[in-house]
Amino acid sequence: MNSVLQHDLNNFENILEKAKQHGIGFLNNLENIPTSTKATIEPDRTLNELGLGSLEALKEFNERMAPLMVASPGPRYWGFVTGGSTPASIVGDWLASVYDQNAQSIKAQGGASALIEFETINLLLQLLGLPKSFMGGFVTGATMSNFTSLGVARQWFGAQFGKDFAKNGITETINIFTATPHSSAVKSLAMLGIGSQKYSVVKTLEDNREAIDVVDLEEKIKALNGKPFILISSAGTVNTADFDDFVAIAELKEKYNFWWHIDAAFGAFAAVSDKFKPLVEGWENADSITVDCHKWLNVPYESAFYLIKKDHVNLQIETFQNSNAPYLGNPLENFNYLNVLPENSRRLRALPVWFSLLAYGKEGFCDIVESSASLALHFGNALIEDDSFELLAPIRLNNVCFTLKGDHNQEKVASFLTLLNDGGKVFMTPTVYQNRKGIRASFVNWRTTENDIKIVIEEMRVTLSEI
């Protein structure tokens, strides 16, 4: 064995203890770590011949790399719908690295860690109140969840014409309807060879809504004259957390032939609260659903899962199976995730979620969701009371979409947000809503409190005075 590796092996416990202390130092100091940084490095370091060993590498990390890290797990990181990591999820994530499993099989000599994933999906179905008619698996994020689901939808569409698109390529024009798709769904269409612009936009409801106008949708369906199509709907749009009418869409599904996909990256967790559960009523009738875990479930990046009806498992295998690997056996008889997902190599990504669900239960996540929604309203009210800001849309759940008050201030929005973010007390993201420049704050972090809102409002006032 290499001498440096041997030394690290002999010193393993001390190395992990040092890394643990570094991590605890970061997490305990999140309140004071900036949400943005101008720190930088020249990424042209020369690779040394002999190696430094883990402790010296950790020392260099502390000196050069740690200043690049921002408080993205902290209570005032309100951009990108980013959740922080709960204690239980960090335990699960660390152990996923320690055990270092390739989570594929549920019964095999080489490892059956995917059984943990099966159980975790079962727990998630219970949390979300969804039936066991769904099968699920973990992927890196909403993009890959959308890709997986829409990949099977693509195969379903081909099957309506007696064609196998996975084997022979797309030979029919795929009809897709959507109103306010997330960029990751559009990106998935590009990666699937369908085309990022090859979808028809359905009208949204009036009265400042981003949800599908079901009347317009049905008119577009009728114009297809019985041809199949794919519908991409939303449970929580990016700007305003708006929800499509899933009950009405379910009624359409009884009349027309289409694949129904729901992008519920963060909105799915409305289901854990009795107060917000009506927003997802009827979603159990969908063919596929995308859900992110590194948002409202507050586990480390990268973590998301897909849900696809078990009835479609043959189509899923046709789309993703490893057909040139005979040692894997019959994919229907010997379940293996690499036959139903894009990735052949996958860490035990379910473990942080499993730990979180067992640690905090239904009540814990209900508290996080309802607290986040309450804080969003509190922030929105503070903006209105300040009289320097205005809401661009009603606060429906956990996203606050706002701007500087008055059209004459539109040219200042970008500079205001840049200066605010540079201050490091809060991080929010820019957006455009109904042709107006705006700012979006997303409340999903389990650490956020009303005091954080007080800090941010004061910081916004100071920033506004500076521009």
CSV table of C-alpha atoms in Angstrom, one decimal:
chain,number,residue,atom,x,y,z
A,1,MET,CA,0.0,0.0,0.0
A,2,ASN,CA,1.1,3.5,-0.7
A,3,SER,CA,2.8,5.0,2.4
A,4,VAL,CA,0.6,8.1,2.5
A,5,LEU,CA,-2.5,5.9,2.2
A,6,GLN,CA,-1.2,3.6,4.9
A,7,HIS,CA,-0.6,6.5,7.2
A,8,ASP,CA,-4.2,7.8,6.6
A,9,LEU,CA,-5.5,4.3,7.3
A,10,ASN,CA,-3.7,4.2,10.6
A,11,ASN,CA,-4.9,7.7,11.5
A,12,PHE,CA,-8.4,7.3,10.1
A,13,GLU,CA,-10.3,8.1,13.4
A,14,ASN,CA,-8.3,11.2,14.0
A,15,ILE,CA,-8.8,12.4,10.4
A,16,LEU,CA,-12.6,11.9,10.6
A,17,GLU,CA,-12.7,13.7,14.0
A,18,LYS,CA,-10.9,16.7,12.5
A,19,ALA,CA,-13.3,16.8,9.6
A,20,LYS,CA,-16.2,16.5,11.9
A,21,GLN,CA,-15.0,19.4,14.0
A,22,HIS,CA,-14.5,21.5,10.9
A,23,GLY,CA,-18.1,20.7,9.8
A,24,ILE,CA,-19.5,21.5,13.2
A,25,GLY,CA,-17.7,24.8,13.2
A,26,PHE,CA,-19.3,25.8,9.9
A,27,LEU,CA,-22.8,24.7,10.9
A,28,ASN,CA,-22.6,26.4,14.4
A,29,ASN,CA,-21.5,29.6,12.8
A,30,LEU,CA,-24.1,29.8,9.9
A,31,GLU,CA,-25.6,33.0,11.3
A,32,ASN,CA,-22.3,34.8,10.7
A,33,ILE,CA,-21.2,33.2,7.5
A,34,PRO,CA,-22.1,35.4,4.5
A,35,THR,CA,-24.7,34.2,2.0
A,36,SER,CA,-22.6,35.6,-0.8
A,37,THR,CA,-18.8,36.0,-1.2
A,38,LYS,CA,-16.4,37.7,-3.5
A,39,ALA,CA,-13.6,35.4,-2.4
A,40,THR,CA,-11.8,33.6,-5.3
A,41,ILE,CA,-8.9,31.4,-6.1
A,42,GLU,CA,-6.7,30.8,-9.1
A,43,PRO,CA,-7.7,27.2,-9.9
A,44,ASP,CA,-4.4,26.3,-11.4
A,45,ARG,CA,-2.7,24.5,-8.5
A,46,THR,CA,0.0,22.1,-9.4
A,47,LEU,CA,-0.6,18.4,-8.5
A,48,ASN,CA,2.2,17.3,-6.1
A,49,GLU,CA,4.0,14.1,-6.6
A,50,LEU,CA,3.8,12.4,-3.3
A,51,GLY,CA,0.5,13.6,-1.9
A,52,LEU,CA,-0.1,15.6,1.3
A,53,GLY,CA,-2.2,13.2,3.3
A,54,SER,CA,-5.7,13.9,4.5
A,55,LEU,CA,-4.9,16.3,7.4
A,56,GLU,CA,-2.6,18.5,5.3
A,57,ALA,CA,-5.3,18.5,2.5
A,58,LEU,CA,-7.9,19.5,5.1
A,59,LYS,CA,-5.6,22.3,6.3
A,60,GLU,CA,-5.2,23.6,2.7
A,61,PHE,CA,-9.0,23.4,2.2
A,62,ASN,CA,-9.5,25.5,5.3
A,63,GLU,CA,-7.1,28.1,4.0
A,64,ARG,CA,-8.0,28.3,0.3
A,65,MET,CA,-11.3,26.7,-0.3
A,66,ALA,CA,-13.5,27.3,2.8
A,67,PRO,CA,-13.7,31.1,2.1
A,68,LEU,CA,-15.5,30.2,-1.2
A,69,MET,CA,-18.3,28.5,0.8
A,70,VAL,CA,-21.5,30.5,1.6
A,71,ALA,CA,-24.2,29.9,4.1
A,72,SER,CA,-26.5,28.2,1.7
A,73,PRO,CA,-27.8,25.8,4.5
A,74,GLY,CA,-28.5,28.9,6.6
A,75,PRO,CA,-31.7,30.7,7.5
A,76,ARG,CA,-31.4,33.6,5.2
A,77,TYR,CA,-30.5,31.9,2.0
A,78,TRP,CA,-33.7,32.4,0.1
A,79,GLY,CA,-32.6,31.8,-3.4
A,80,PHE,CA,-33.3,28.8,-5.7
A,81,VAL,CA,-35.7,27.2,-3.2
A,82,THR,CA,-32.8,25.8,-1.2
A,83,GLY,CA,-33.5,23.9,2.0
A,84,GLY,CA,-30.8,23.5,4.7
A,85,SER,CA,-29.6,20.1,6.0
A,86,THR,CA,-31.2,18.9,9.2
A,87,PRO,CA,-29.1,17.0,11.7
A,88,ALA,CA,-30.7,13.6,10.8
A,89,SER,CA,-30.1,14.2,7.0
A,90,ILE,CA,-26.4,14.9,7.6
A,91,VAL,CA,-26.1,11.7,9.6
A,92,GLY,CA,-27.6,9.8,6.6
A,93,ASP,CA,-25.5,11.6,4.1
A,94,TRP,CA,-22.3,10.9,6.0
A,95,LEU,CA,-23.2,7.3,6.4
A,96,ALA,CA,-24.1,7.0,2.7
A,97,SER,CA,-20.4,8.0,2.0
A,98,VAL,CA,-19.0,5.7,4.7
A,99,TYR,CA,-20.9,2.6,3.4
A,100,ASP,CA,-20.3,3.7,-0.2
A,101,GLN,CA,-23.0,1.4,-1.8
A,102,ASN,CA,-23.9,1.3,-5.4
A,103,ALA,CA,-27.7,1.2,-4.8
A,104,GLN,CA,-29.1,-0.8,-7.6
A,105,SER,CA,-30.4,-4.2,-6.6
A,106,ILE,CA,-32.9,-5.4,-4.0
A,107,LYS,CA,-31.7,-9.0,-4.0
A,108,ALA,CA,-28.2,-9.9,-5.2
A,109,GLN,CA,-25.0,-11.3,-3.8
A,110,GLY,CA,-23.2,-8.1,-4.6
A,111,GLY,CA,-25.4,-6.0,-2.3
A,112,ALA,CA,-29.1,-5.3,-1.8
A,113,SER,CA,-29.0,-1.7,-0.4
A,114,ALA,CA,-31.7,-0.6,-2.9
A,115,LEU,CA,-34.1,-2.2,-0.4
A,116,ILE,CA,-33.5,0.9,1.7
A,117,GLU,CA,-34.5,3.0,-1.3
A,118,PHE,CA,-37.7,0.9,-1.7
A,119,GLU,CA,-38.6,1.5,2.0
A,120,THR,CA,-37.8,5.2,1.7
A,121,ILE,CA,-40.1,5.6,-1.3
A,122,ASN,CA,-42.8,3.8,0.7
A,123,LEU,CA,-42.3,6.2,3.6
A,124,LEU,CA,-42.5,9.2,1.2
A,125,LEU,CA,-45.7,7.9,-0.3
A,126,GLN,CA,-47.2,7.8,3.2
A,127,LEU,CA,-45.9,11.3,4.0
A,128,LEU,CA,-47.4,12.7,0.8
A,129,GLY,CA,-50.7,10.7,1.0
A,130,LEU,CA,-50.1,9.0,-2.3
A,131,PRO,CA,-51.2,5.4,-3.2
A,132,LYS,CA,-48.8,2.4,-3.6
A,133,SER,CA,-49.7,2.3,-7.3
A,134,PHE,CA,-46.6,4.5,-7.7
A,135,MET,CA,-43.1,3.2,-8.0
A,136,GLY,CA,-40.2,5.5,-7.3
A,137,GLY,CA,-36.5,6.0,-7.3
A,138,PHE,CA,-33.9,8.6,-6.3
A,139,VAL,CA,-32.0,10.8,-8.8
A,140,THR,CA,-29.8,13.9,-8.5
A,141,GLY,CA,-32.4,16.6,-8.7
A,142,ALA,CA,-35.6,17.8,-10.4
A,143,THR,CA,-33.9,17.9,-13.8
A,144,MET,CA,-33.2,14.2,-13.8
A,145,SER,CA,-36.5,13.4,-12.2
A,146,ASN,CA,-38.3,15.3,-15.0
A,147,PHE,CA,-36.0,13.7,-17.5
A,148,THR,CA,-36.8,10.2,-16.2
A,149,SER,CA,-40.5,10.8,-16.1
A,150,LEU,CA,-40.7,12.5,-19.5
A,151,GLY,CA,-38.4,9.8,-21.0
A,152,VAL,CA,-41.1,7.2,-20.1
A,153,ALA,CA,-43.8,9.6,-21.3
A,154,ARG,CA,-41.9,9.7,-24.7
A,155,GLN,CA,-41.9,5.9,-24.8
A,156,TRP,CA,-45.6,5.9,-24.0
A,157,PHE,CA,-46.3,8.3,-26.8
A,158,GLY,CA,-44.5,6.1,-29.3
A,159,ALA,CA,-46.4,3.1,-28.1
A,160,GLN,CA,-49.7,4.8,-29.0
A,161,PHE,CA,-48.5,4.4,-32.6
A,162,GLY,CA,-47.0,0.9,-32.1
A,163,LYS,CA,-43.5,2.3,-32.2
A,164,ASP,CA,-40.5,1.9,-29.9
A,165,PHE,CA,-38.8,5.3,-29.7
A,166,ALA,CA,-36.1,4.1,-27.3
A,167,LYS,CA,-34.8,1.6,-29.9
A,168,ASN,CA,-35.6,3.2,-33.2
A,169,GLY,CA,-35.7,7.0,-32.4
A,170,ILE,CA,-38.5,9.5,-32.5
A,171,THR,CA,-40.5,9.2,-35.7
A,172,GLU,CA,-43.7,11.0,-34.8
A,173,THR,CA,-44.3,14.6,-33.7
A,174,ILE,CA,-44.8,14.5,-29.9
A,175,ASN,CA,-47.6,16.8,-28.8
A,176,ILE,CA,-46.9,18.5,-25.5
A,177,PHE,CA,-49.0,21.0,-23.6
A,178,THR,CA,-47.9,23.1,-20.6
A,179,ALA,CA,-48.6,26.5,-19.2
A,180,THR,CA,-45.7,27.6,-16.8
A,181,PRO,CA,-43.1,24.9,-17.0
A,182,HIS,CA,-39.9,24.9,-14.9
A,183,SER,CA,-36.7,25.3,-17.0
A,184,SER,CA,-35.6,21.8,-15.9
A,185,ALA,CA,-38.6,20.3,-17.7
A,186,VAL,CA,-37.9,22.3,-20.8
A,187,LYS,CA,-34.2,21.2,-20.6
A,188,SER,CA,-35.4,17.6,-20.3
A,189,LEU,CA,-37.3,18.0,-23.6
A,190,ALA,CA,-34.1,19.1,-25.2
A,191,MET,CA,-32.1,16.2,-23.8
A,192,LEU,CA,-34.8,13.7,-24.8
A,193,GLY,CA,-34.5,14.8,-28.4
A,194,ILE,CA,-38.1,16.2,-28.4
A,195,GLY,CA,-36.9,19.8,-28.6
A,196,SER,CA,-36.9,22.6,-26.0
A,197,GLN,CA,-39.3,24.6,-28.1
A,198,LYS,CA,-41.6,21.8,-29.2
A,199,TYR,CA,-44.4,22.3,-26.8
A,200,SER,CA,-47.7,24.3,-27.0
A,201,VAL,CA,-48.4,26.9,-24.3
A,202,VAL,CA,-51.7,26.7,-22.7
A,203,LYS,CA,-53.3,29.9,-21.4
A,204,THR,CA,-53.0,30.7,-17.7
A,205,LEU,CA,-56.0,31.7,-15.5
A,206,GLU,CA,-56.8,35.3,-15.2
A,207,ASP,CA,-56.4,37.3,-11.9
A,208,ASN,CA,-52.7,37.1,-11.6
A,209,ARG,CA,-52.3,33.3,-11.9
A,210,GLU,CA,-49.7,31.0,-13.4
A,211,ALA,CA,-52.0,27.9,-13.4
A,212,ILE,CA,-53.4,26.2,-16.4
A,213,ASP,CA,-56.7,27.5,-17.8
A,214,VAL,CA,-58.4,24.1,-18.1
A,215,VAL,CA,-61.0,25.5,-20.6
A,216,ASP,CA,-58.2,26.5,-23.0
A,217,LEU,CA,-56.5,23.2,-22.4
A,218,GLU,CA,-59.5,21.3,-23.4
A,219,GLU,CA,-60.0,23.4,-26.6
A,220,LYS,CA,-56.4,22.5,-27.6
A,221,ILE,CA,-57.0,18.9,-26.8
A,222,LYS,CA,-60.1,18.8,-29.0
A,223,ALA,CA,-58.0,20.4,-31.9
A,224,LEU,CA,-55.8,17.3,-31.8
A,225,ASN,CA,-58.8,15.2,-33.0
A,226,GLY,CA,-58.0,12.3,-30.8
A,227,LYS,CA,-54.2,12.3,-31.1
A,228,PRO,CA,-52.3,11.5,-27.9
A,229,PHE,CA,-50.3,14.1,-26.0
A,230,ILE,CA,-48.2,14.7,-22.9
A,231,LEU,CA,-49.3,17.3,-20.3
A,232,ILE,CA,-46.7,18.9,-18.0
A,233,SER,CA,-48.5,20.5,-15.1
A,234,SER,CA,-47.2,22.3,-11.9
A,235,ALA,CA,-47.5,21.8,-8.2
A,236,GLY,CA,-45.8,25.1,-7.2
A,237,THR,CA,-44.7,27.3,-10.0
A,238,VAL,CA,-41.3,29.0,-9.6
A,239,ASN,CA,-42.4,32.6,-9.1
A,240,THR,CA,-45.6,32.4,-7.2
A,241,ALA,CA,-46.0,28.8,-6.1
A,242,ASP,CA,-49.2,28.4,-8.0
A,243,PHE,CA,-50.9,25.0,-8.5
A,244,ASP,CA,-52.8,23.7,-11.5
A,245,ASP,CA,-56.3,22.3,-10.9
A,246,PHE,CA,-55.5,18.6,-10.6
A,247,VAL,CA,-59.2,17.6,-10.0
A,248,ALA,CA,-60.2,19.2,-13.3
A,249,ILE,CA,-57.2,17.7,-15.1
A,250,ALA,CA,-58.1,14.2,-13.7
A,251,GLU,CA,-61.6,14.7,-15.2
A,252,LEU,CA,-60.0,15.4,-18.5
A,253,LYS,CA,-57.9,12.3,-18.2
A,254,GLU,CA,-61.1,10.2,-18.1
A,255,LYS,CA,-62.1,11.7,-21.4
A,256,TYR,CA,-58.9,11.9,-23.4
A,257,ASN,CA,-55.7,9.9,-24.0
A,258,PHE,CA,-52.7,11.6,-22.5
A,259,TRP,CA,-49.7,11.2,-20.2
A,260,TRP,CA,-50.0,13.4,-17.2
A,261,HIS,CA,-46.8,14.6,-15.6
A,262,ILE,CA,-46.7,16.9,-12.5
A,263,ASP,CA,-43.6,18.9,-11.7
A,264,ALA,CA,-44.0,19.1,-7.9
A,265,ALA,CA,-40.3,19.8,-7.0
A,266,PHE,CA,-41.2,21.7,-3.8
A,267,GLY,CA,-45.0,22.0,-4.0
A,268,ALA,CA,-45.5,18.3,-3.3
A,269,PHE,CA,-44.9,19.0,0.4
A,270,ALA,CA,-48.0,21.0,0.6
A,271,ALA,CA,-49.6,17.5,1.0
A,272,VAL,CA,-48.1,17.1,4.5
A,273,SER,CA,-50.2,19.9,5.9
A,274,ASP,CA,-54.0,19.7,6.3
A,275,LYS,CA,-54.1,23.4,5.6
A,276,PHE,CA,-52.4,23.1,2.2
A,277,LYS,CA,-53.3,19.6,1.2
A,278,PRO,CA,-56.3,20.7,-0.9
A,279,LEU,CA,-53.7,22.3,-3.3
A,280,VAL,CA,-52.7,18.8,-4.5
A,281,GLU,CA,-56.2,17.1,-4.5
A,282,GLY,CA,-56.5,14.8,-7.4
A,283,TRP,CA,-52.7,14.5,-8.1
A,284,GLU,CA,-52.8,10.8,-7.4
A,285,ASN,CA,-54.3,10.4,-10.9
A,286,ALA,CA,-51.1,11.5,-12.6
A,287,ASP,CA,-48.8,9.1,-14.5
A,288,SER,CA,-45.6,10.6,-13.1
A,289,ILE,CA,-44.5,13.1,-10.5
A,290,THR,CA,-41.2,15.0,-9.8
A,291,VAL,CA,-40.3,15.8,-6.2
A,292,ASP,CA,-37.1,17.4,-4.9
A,293,CYS,CA,-35.8,16.5,-1.5
A,294,HIS,CA,-33.0,19.1,-1.2
A,295,LYS,CA,-35.7,21.7,-1.1
A,296,TRP,CA,-38.5,21.5,1.5
A,297,LEU,CA,-37.4,18.1,2.9
A,298,ASN,CA,-34.2,19.8,3.9
A,299,VAL,CA,-31.6,17.2,3.0
A,300,PRO,CA,-28.2,17.8,1.4
A,301,TYR,CA,-27.8,18.2,-2.4
A,302,GLU,CA,-28.2,16.1,-4.6
A,303,SER,CA,-31.5,14.5,-3.8
A,304,ALA,CA,-34.8,14.1,-5.7
A,305,PHE,CA,-37.1,11.3,-6.7
A,306,TYR,CA,-39.5,10.4,-9.4
A,307,LEU,CA,-42.8,8.6,-9.0
A,308,ILE,CA,-44.2,6.7,-12.0
A,309,LYS,CA,-47.3,4.5,-12.0
A,310,LYS,CA,-46.4,0.8,-11.7
A,311,ASP,CA,-48.6,0.2,-14.7
A,312,HIS,CA,-45.9,1.8,-16.8
A,313,VAL,CA,-43.0,-0.3,-15.6
A,314,ASN,CA,-42.6,-2.1,-19.0
A,315,LEU,CA,-42.3,1.3,-20.8
A,316,GLN,CA,-39.8,2.4,-18.1
A,317,ILE,CA,-37.6,-0.7,-18.7
A,318,GLU,CA,-37.8,-0.2,-22.5
A,319,THR,CA,-36.5,3.3,-22.0
A,320,PHE,CA,-33.6,2.7,-19.6
A,321,GLN,CA,-32.7,-1.0,-19.6
A,322,ASN,CA,-29.1,-2.1,-20.0
A,323,SER,CA,-29.8,-4.4,-22.9
A,324,ASN,CA,-26.2,-5.4,-23.5
A,325,ALA,CA,-25.6,-6.7,-19.9
A,326,PRO,CA,-26.8,-10.3,-19.8
A,327,TYR,CA,-25.4,-10.8,-16.3
A,328,LEU,CA,-28.2,-8.6,-14.9
A,329,GLY,CA,-30.8,-11.1,-15.8
A,330,ASN,CA,-34.4,-10.5,-16.8
A,331,PRO,CA,-35.3,-6.9,-15.7
A,332,LEU,CA,-38.9,-7.8,-14.9
A,333,GLU,CA,-37.9,-10.8,-12.7
A,334,ASN,CA,-34.8,-9.3,-11.1
A,335,PHE,CA,-35.5,-5.7,-10.3
A,336,ASN,CA,-32.5,-3.4,-10.6
A,337,TYR,CA,-32.6,0.4,-10.6
A,338,LEU,CA,-30.1,0.6,-13.5
A,339,ASN,CA,-32.9,-0.8,-15.7
A,340,VAL,CA,-35.4,1.9,-14.8
A,341,LEU,CA,-33.2,5.1,-14.4
A,342,PRO,CA,-30.5,6.9,-16.4
A,343,GLU,CA,-27.7,6.2,-14.0
A,344,ASN,CA,-25.8,2.9,-13.9
A,345,SER,CA,-23.7,4.2,-10.9
A,346,ARG,CA,-25.7,5.7,-8.0
A,347,ARG,CA,-24.8,6.3,-4.4
A,348,LEU,CA,-27.3,5.4,-1.6
A,349,ARG,CA,-29.0,8.8,-2.0
A,350,ALA,CA,-32.1,7.6,-0.2
A,351,LEU,CA,-30.3,7.3,3.2
A,352,PRO,CA,-30.4,11.0,4.2
A,353,VAL,CA,-34.1,11.0,3.4
A,354,TRP,CA,-34.7,7.7,5.3
A,355,PHE,CA,-33.0,9.2,8.4
A,356,SER,CA,-35.0,12.4,8.1
A,357,LEU,CA,-38.3,10.7,7.8
A,358,LEU,CA,-37.7,8.5,10.8
A,359,ALA,CA,-36.2,11.3,12.9
A,360,TYR,CA,-38.9,13.9,12.4
A,361,GLY,CA,-42.0,12.1,11.2
A,362,LYS,CA,-45.1,13.6,9.6
A,363,GLU,CA,-45.5,16.2,12.3
A,364,GLY,CA,-41.9,17.4,12.0
A,365,PHE,CA,-42.3,18.1,8.2
A,366,CYS,CA,-45.8,19.5,8.7
A,367,ASP,CA,-44.3,22.0,11.1
A,368,ILE,CA,-41.5,23.0,8.6
A,369,VAL,CA,-44.0,23.5,5.8
A,370,GLU,CA,-46.5,25.5,7.8
A,371,SER,CA,-43.8,27.6,9.4
A,372,SER,CA,-42.3,28.4,6.0
A,373,ALA,CA,-45.7,29.5,4.7
A,374,SER,CA,-46.3,31.6,7.7
A,375,LEU,CA,-42.9,33.3,7.4
A,376,ALA,CA,-43.5,34.0,3.7
A,377,LEU,CA,-46.7,35.9,4.7
A,378,HIS,CA,-44.8,37.7,7.5
A,379,PHE,CA,-42.2,38.8,5.0
A,380,GLY,CA,-44.8,39.9,2.5
A,381,ASN,CA,-46.6,41.9,5.1
A,382,ALA,CA,-43.4,43.6,6.1
A,383,LEU,CA,-42.7,44.5,2.5
A,384,ILE,CA,-46.1,46.1,2.1
A,385,GLU,CA,-45.8,48.0,5.3
A,386,ASP,CA,-42.4,49.4,4.3
A,387,ASP,CA,-44.1,51.2,1.3
A,388,SER,CA,-40.9,51.0,-0.7
A,389,PHE,CA,-41.8,47.6,-2.2
A,390,GLU,CA,-44.8,45.9,-3.8
A,391,LEU,CA,-45.9,42.3,-4.3
A,392,LEU,CA,-46.1,41.2,-7.9
A,393,ALA,CA,-48.4,38.3,-7.0
A,394,PRO,CA,-50.4,37.0,-4.0
A,395,ILE,CA,-48.5,34.8,-1.6
A,396,ARG,CA,-50.0,31.3,-2.1
A,397,LEU,CA,-47.6,29.2,-0.2
A,398,ASN,CA,-43.9,29.8,0.5
A,399,ASN,CA,-42.6,32.0,-2.4
A,400,VAL,CA,-42.7,35.8,-2.2
A,401,CYS,CA,-42.4,37.6,-5.6
A,402,PHE,CA,-41.9,41.3,-5.2
A,403,THR,CA,-40.2,44.4,-6.7
A,404,LEU,CA,-39.3,48.0,-5.9
A,405,LYS,CA,-42.5,50.1,-5.8
A,406,GLY,CA,-43.3,52.1,-8.9
A,407,ASP,CA,-42.5,51.6,-12.5
A,408,HIS,CA,-39.9,54.3,-12.3
A,409,ASN,CA,-37.9,52.1,-10.1
A,410,GLN,CA,-37.7,49.1,-12.5
A,411,GLU,CA,-34.3,50.1,-13.7
A,412,LYS,CA,-33.0,50.0,-10.2
A,413,VAL,CA,-34.2,46.4,-9.3
A,414,ALA,CA,-31.1,44.6,-10.6
A,415,SER,CA,-28.6,47.0,-9.0
A,416,PHE,CA,-30.6,46.9,-5.7
A,417,LEU,CA,-30.6,43.1,-5.6
A,418,THR,CA,-26.9,42.9,-6.5
A,419,LEU,CA,-25.9,45.3,-3.7
A,420,LEU,CA,-28.2,43.5,-1.3
A,421,ASN,CA,-26.8,40.1,-2.0
A,422,ASP,CA,-23.2,41.4,-1.9
A,423,GLY,CA,-23.9,42.4,1.7
A,424,GLY,CA,-24.0,38.7,2.6
A,425,LYS,CA,-26.9,38.9,5.1
A,426,VAL,CA,-29.4,37.4,2.7
A,427,PHE,CA,-29.5,35.9,-0.8
A,428,MET,CA,-32.5,36.1,-3.1
A,429,THR,CA,-32.8,35.6,-6.8
A,430,PRO,CA,-33.9,37.9,-9.7
A,431,THR,CA,-36.9,37.1,-11.8
A,432,VAL,CA,-39.2,38.6,-14.4
A,433,TYR,CA,-43.0,38.3,-13.7
A,434,GLN,CA,-45.6,39.6,-16.2
A,435,ASN,CA,-42.9,41.6,-17.9
A,436,ARG,CA,-41.7,43.3,-14.7
A,437,LYS,CA,-38.4,42.9,-13.1
A,438,GLY,CA,-38.7,41.3,-9.7
A,439,ILE,CA,-37.1,39.5,-6.8
A,440,ARG,CA,-38.1,36.1,-5.5
A,441,ALA,CA,-37.7,34.9,-1.9
A,442,SER,CA,-38.3,31.2,-1.1
A,443,PHE,CA,-39.0,30.0,2.4
A,444,VAL,CA,-38.1,26.4,2.9
A,445,ASN,CA,-35.2,26.3,5.4
A,446,TRP,CA,-36.0,24.7,8.8
A,447,ARG,CA,-33.7,27.3,10.6
A,448,THR,CA,-35.5,30.5,9.4
A,449,THR,CA,-37.3,32.6,12.0
A,450,GLU,CA,-39.1,35.9,12.3
A,451,ASN,CA,-35.9,37.4,13.5
A,452,ASP,CA,-34.3,36.6,10.2
A,453,ILE,CA,-37.0,38.5,8.4
A,454,LYS,CA,-36.4,41.5,10.7
A,455,ILE,CA,-32.7,41.4,9.9
A,456,VAL,CA,-33.4,41.2,6.1
A,457,ILE,CA,-35.9,44.0,6.1
A,458,GLU,CA,-33.5,46.3,7.9
A,459,GLU,CA,-30.7,45.3,5.4
A,460,MET,CA,-33.1,46.1,2.5
A,461,ARG,CA,-33.8,49.5,3.9
A,462,VAL,CA,-30.1,50.3,4.2
A,463,THR,CA,-29.4,49.0,0.7
A,464,LEU,CA,-32.3,51.0,-0.8
A,465,SER,CA,-30.9,54.2,0.8
A,466,GLU,CA,-27.5,53.5,-0.9
A,467,ILE,CA,-28.9,53.3,-4.4
